[in-house]
PDB file of C-alpha atoms in Angstrom:
ATOM      1  CA  UNK A   1      88.736  66.648 -43.420  1.00  0.00           C
ATOM      2  CA  UNK A   2      90.707  69.265 -41.565  1.00  0.00           C
ATOM      3  CA  UNK A   3      92.929  66.836 -39.768  1.00  0.00           C
ATOM      4  CA  UNK A   4      94.506  65.947 -43.104  1.00  0.00           C
ATOM      5  CA  UNK A   5      96.172  69.364 -42.987  1.00  0.00           C
ATOM      6  CA  UNK A   6      97.442  68.736 -39.461  1.00  0.00           C
ATOM      7  CA  UNK A   7      98.592  65.688 -37.585  1.00  0.00           C
ATOM      8  CA  UNK A   8      95.651  64.098 -35.791  1.00  0.00           C
ATOM      9  CA  UNK A   9      96.853  65.030 -32.286  1.00  0.00           C
ATOM     10  CA  UNK A  10      97.455  68.630 -33.308  1.00  0.00           C
ATOM     11  CA  UNK A  11      94.027  68.811 -34.906  1.00  0.00           C
ATOM     12  CA  UNK A  12      92.545  67.573 -31.626  1.00  0.00           C
ATOM     13  CA  UNK A  13      94.413  70.327 -29.765  1.00  0.00           C
ATOM     14  CA  UNK A  14      92.803  72.894 -32.045  1.00  0.00           C
ATOM     15  CA  UNK A  15      89.412  71.217 -31.684  1.00  0.00           C
ATOM     16  CA  UNK A  16      89.726  71.318 -27.896  1.00  0.00           C
ATOM     17  CA  UNK A  17      90.566  75.034 -27.912  1.00  0.00           C
ATOM     18  CA  UNK A  18      87.529  75.666 -30.129  1.00  0.00           C
ATOM     19  CA  UNK A  19      85.255  74.213 -27.436  1.00  0.00           C
ATOM     20  CA  UNK A  20      86.113  77.094 -25.104  1.00  0.00           C
ATOM     21  CA  UNK A  21      86.648  80.011 -27.494  1.00  0.00           C
ATOM     22  CA  UNK A  22      84.847  81.276 -30.551  1.00  0.00           C
ATOM     23  CA  UNK A  23      86.328  81.576 -34.022  1.00  0.00           C
ATOM     24  CA  UNK A  24      87.143  85.279 -33.718  1.00  0.00           C
ATOM     25  CA  UNK A  25      89.103  84.841 -30.483  1.00  0.00           C
ATOM     26  CA  UNK A  26      91.212  82.029 -31.913  1.00  0.00           C
ATOM     27  CA  UNK A  27      91.720  83.798 -35.236  1.00  0.00           C
ATOM     28  CA  UNK A  28      92.816  86.968 -33.429  1.00  0.00           C
ATOM     29  CA  UNK A  29      95.315  84.972 -31.366  1.00  0.00           C
ATOM     30  CA  UNK A  30      96.712  83.359 -34.527  1.00  0.00           C
ATOM     31  CA  UNK A  31      97.095  86.792 -36.157  1.00  0.00           C
ATOM     32  CA  UNK A  32      98.896  88.143 -33.087  1.00  0.00           C
ATOM     33  CA  UNK A  33     101.219  85.152 -33.017  1.00  0.00           C
ATOM     34  CA  UNK A  34     101.961  85.438 -36.742  1.00  0.00           C
ATOM     35  CA  UNK A  35     102.742  89.152 -36.593  1.00  0.00           C
ATOM     36  CA  UNK A  36     104.645  89.177 -33.327  1.00  0.00           C
ATOM     37  CA  UNK A  37     106.849  86.191 -34.175  1.00  0.00           C
ATOM     38  CA  UNK A  38     108.408  88.271 -36.927  1.00  0.00           C
ATOM     39  CA  UNK A  39     109.746  90.879 -34.512  1.00  0.00           C
ATOM     40  CA  UNK A  40     109.630  89.462 -31.008  1.00  0.00           C
ATOM     41  CA  UNK A  41     112.574  88.471 -28.877  1.00  0.00           C
ATOM     42  CA  UNK A  42     110.540  87.226 -25.922  1.00  0.00           C
ATOM     43  CA  UNK A  43     107.126  85.531 -26.001  1.00  0.00           C
ATOM     44  CA  UNK A  44     106.297  86.895 -22.547  1.00  0.00           C
ATOM     45  CA  UNK A  45     105.891  90.356 -24.086  1.00  0.00           C
ATOM     46  CA  UNK A  46     102.902  89.324 -26.175  1.00  0.00           C
ATOM     47  CA  UNK A  47     101.419  86.223 -24.581  1.00  0.00           C
ATOM     48  CA  UNK A  48      98.757  88.255 -22.744  1.00  0.00           C
ATOM     49  CA  UNK A  49      97.414  90.171 -25.739  1.00  0.00           C
ATOM     50  CA  UNK A  50      94.507  87.782 -26.239  1.00  0.00           C
ATOM     51  CA  UNK A  51      91.518  86.446 -24.315  1.00  0.00           C
ATOM     52  CA  UNK A  52      92.797  82.873 -24.494  1.00  0.00           C
ATOM     53  CA  UNK A  53      94.385  81.306 -21.449  1.00  0.00           C
ATOM     54  CA  UNK A  54      98.166  81.216 -21.320  1.00  0.00           C
ATOM     55  CA  UNK A  55      98.171  77.448 -21.888  1.00  0.00           C
ATOM     56  CA  UNK A  56      95.921  77.634 -24.961  1.00  0.00           C
ATOM     57  CA  UNK A  57      97.907  80.527 -26.338  1.00  0.00           C
ATOM     58  CA  UNK A  58     101.121  78.549 -25.997  1.00  0.00           C
ATOM     59  CA  UNK A  59      99.489  75.582 -27.749  1.00  0.00           C
ATOM     60  CA  UNK A  60      98.527  77.822 -30.679  1.00  0.00           C
ATOM     61  CA  UNK A  61     102.032  79.243 -30.707  1.00  0.00           C
ATOM     62  CA  UNK A  62     103.467  75.729 -30.858  1.00  0.00           C
ATOM     63  CA  UNK A  63     101.126  74.862 -33.723  1.00  0.00           C
ATOM     64  CA  UNK A  64     102.250  78.014 -35.541  1.00  0.00           C
ATOM     65  CA  UNK A  65     105.855  76.835 -35.184  1.00  0.00           C
ATOM     66  CA  UNK A  66     104.974  73.550 -36.868  1.00  0.00           C
ATOM     67  CA  UNK A  67     102.343  74.559 -39.461  1.00  0.00           C
ATOM     68  CA  UNK A  68     101.767  77.537 -41.679  1.00  0.00           C
ATOM     69  CA  UNK A  69      99.087  80.066 -40.832  1.00  0.00           C
ATOM     70  CA  UNK A  70      96.784  79.124 -43.726  1.00  0.00           C
ATOM     71  CA  UNK A  71      96.681  75.436 -42.800  1.00  0.00           C
ATOM     72  CA  UNK A  72      95.703  76.322 -39.238  1.00  0.00           C
ATOM     73  CA  UNK A  73      93.104  78.783 -40.453  1.00  0.00           C
ATOM     74  CA  UNK A  74      91.621  76.248 -42.881  1.00  0.00           C
ATOM     75  CA  UNK A  75      91.419  73.660 -40.115  1.00  0.00           C
ATOM     76  CA  UNK A  76      89.790  76.207 -37.836  1.00  0.00           C
ATOM     77  CA  UNK A  77      87.262  77.110 -40.541  1.00  0.00           C
ATOM     78  CA  UNK A  78      86.360  73.467 -40.986  1.00  0.00           C
ATOM     79  CA  UNK A  79      85.916  72.993 -37.242  1.00  0.00           C
ATOM     80  CA  UNK A  80      83.526  75.939 -36.969  1.00  0.00           C
ATOM     81  CA  UNK A  81      81.624  75.126 -40.152  1.00  0.00           C
ATOM     82  CA  UNK A  82      80.204  71.941 -38.624  1.00  0.00           C
TER      83      UNK A  82
END
């Protein structure tokens, strides 16, 4: 199961976001976060580059701080493959 890659609460955060956004929107946000974190000095400069709400974007950003991109993407794939 996907929550073996993430802590259960963090998996539930991702599951909750997936109820309101499709795979492509979440994947795009994860790609933006991954790329911008390499060069950014202020999250406010790139927080609005996605269709996700500010709160959901910050949750994904927090998950990206804790987990690697591939683990999040694998969990997301498993959520949407149900």
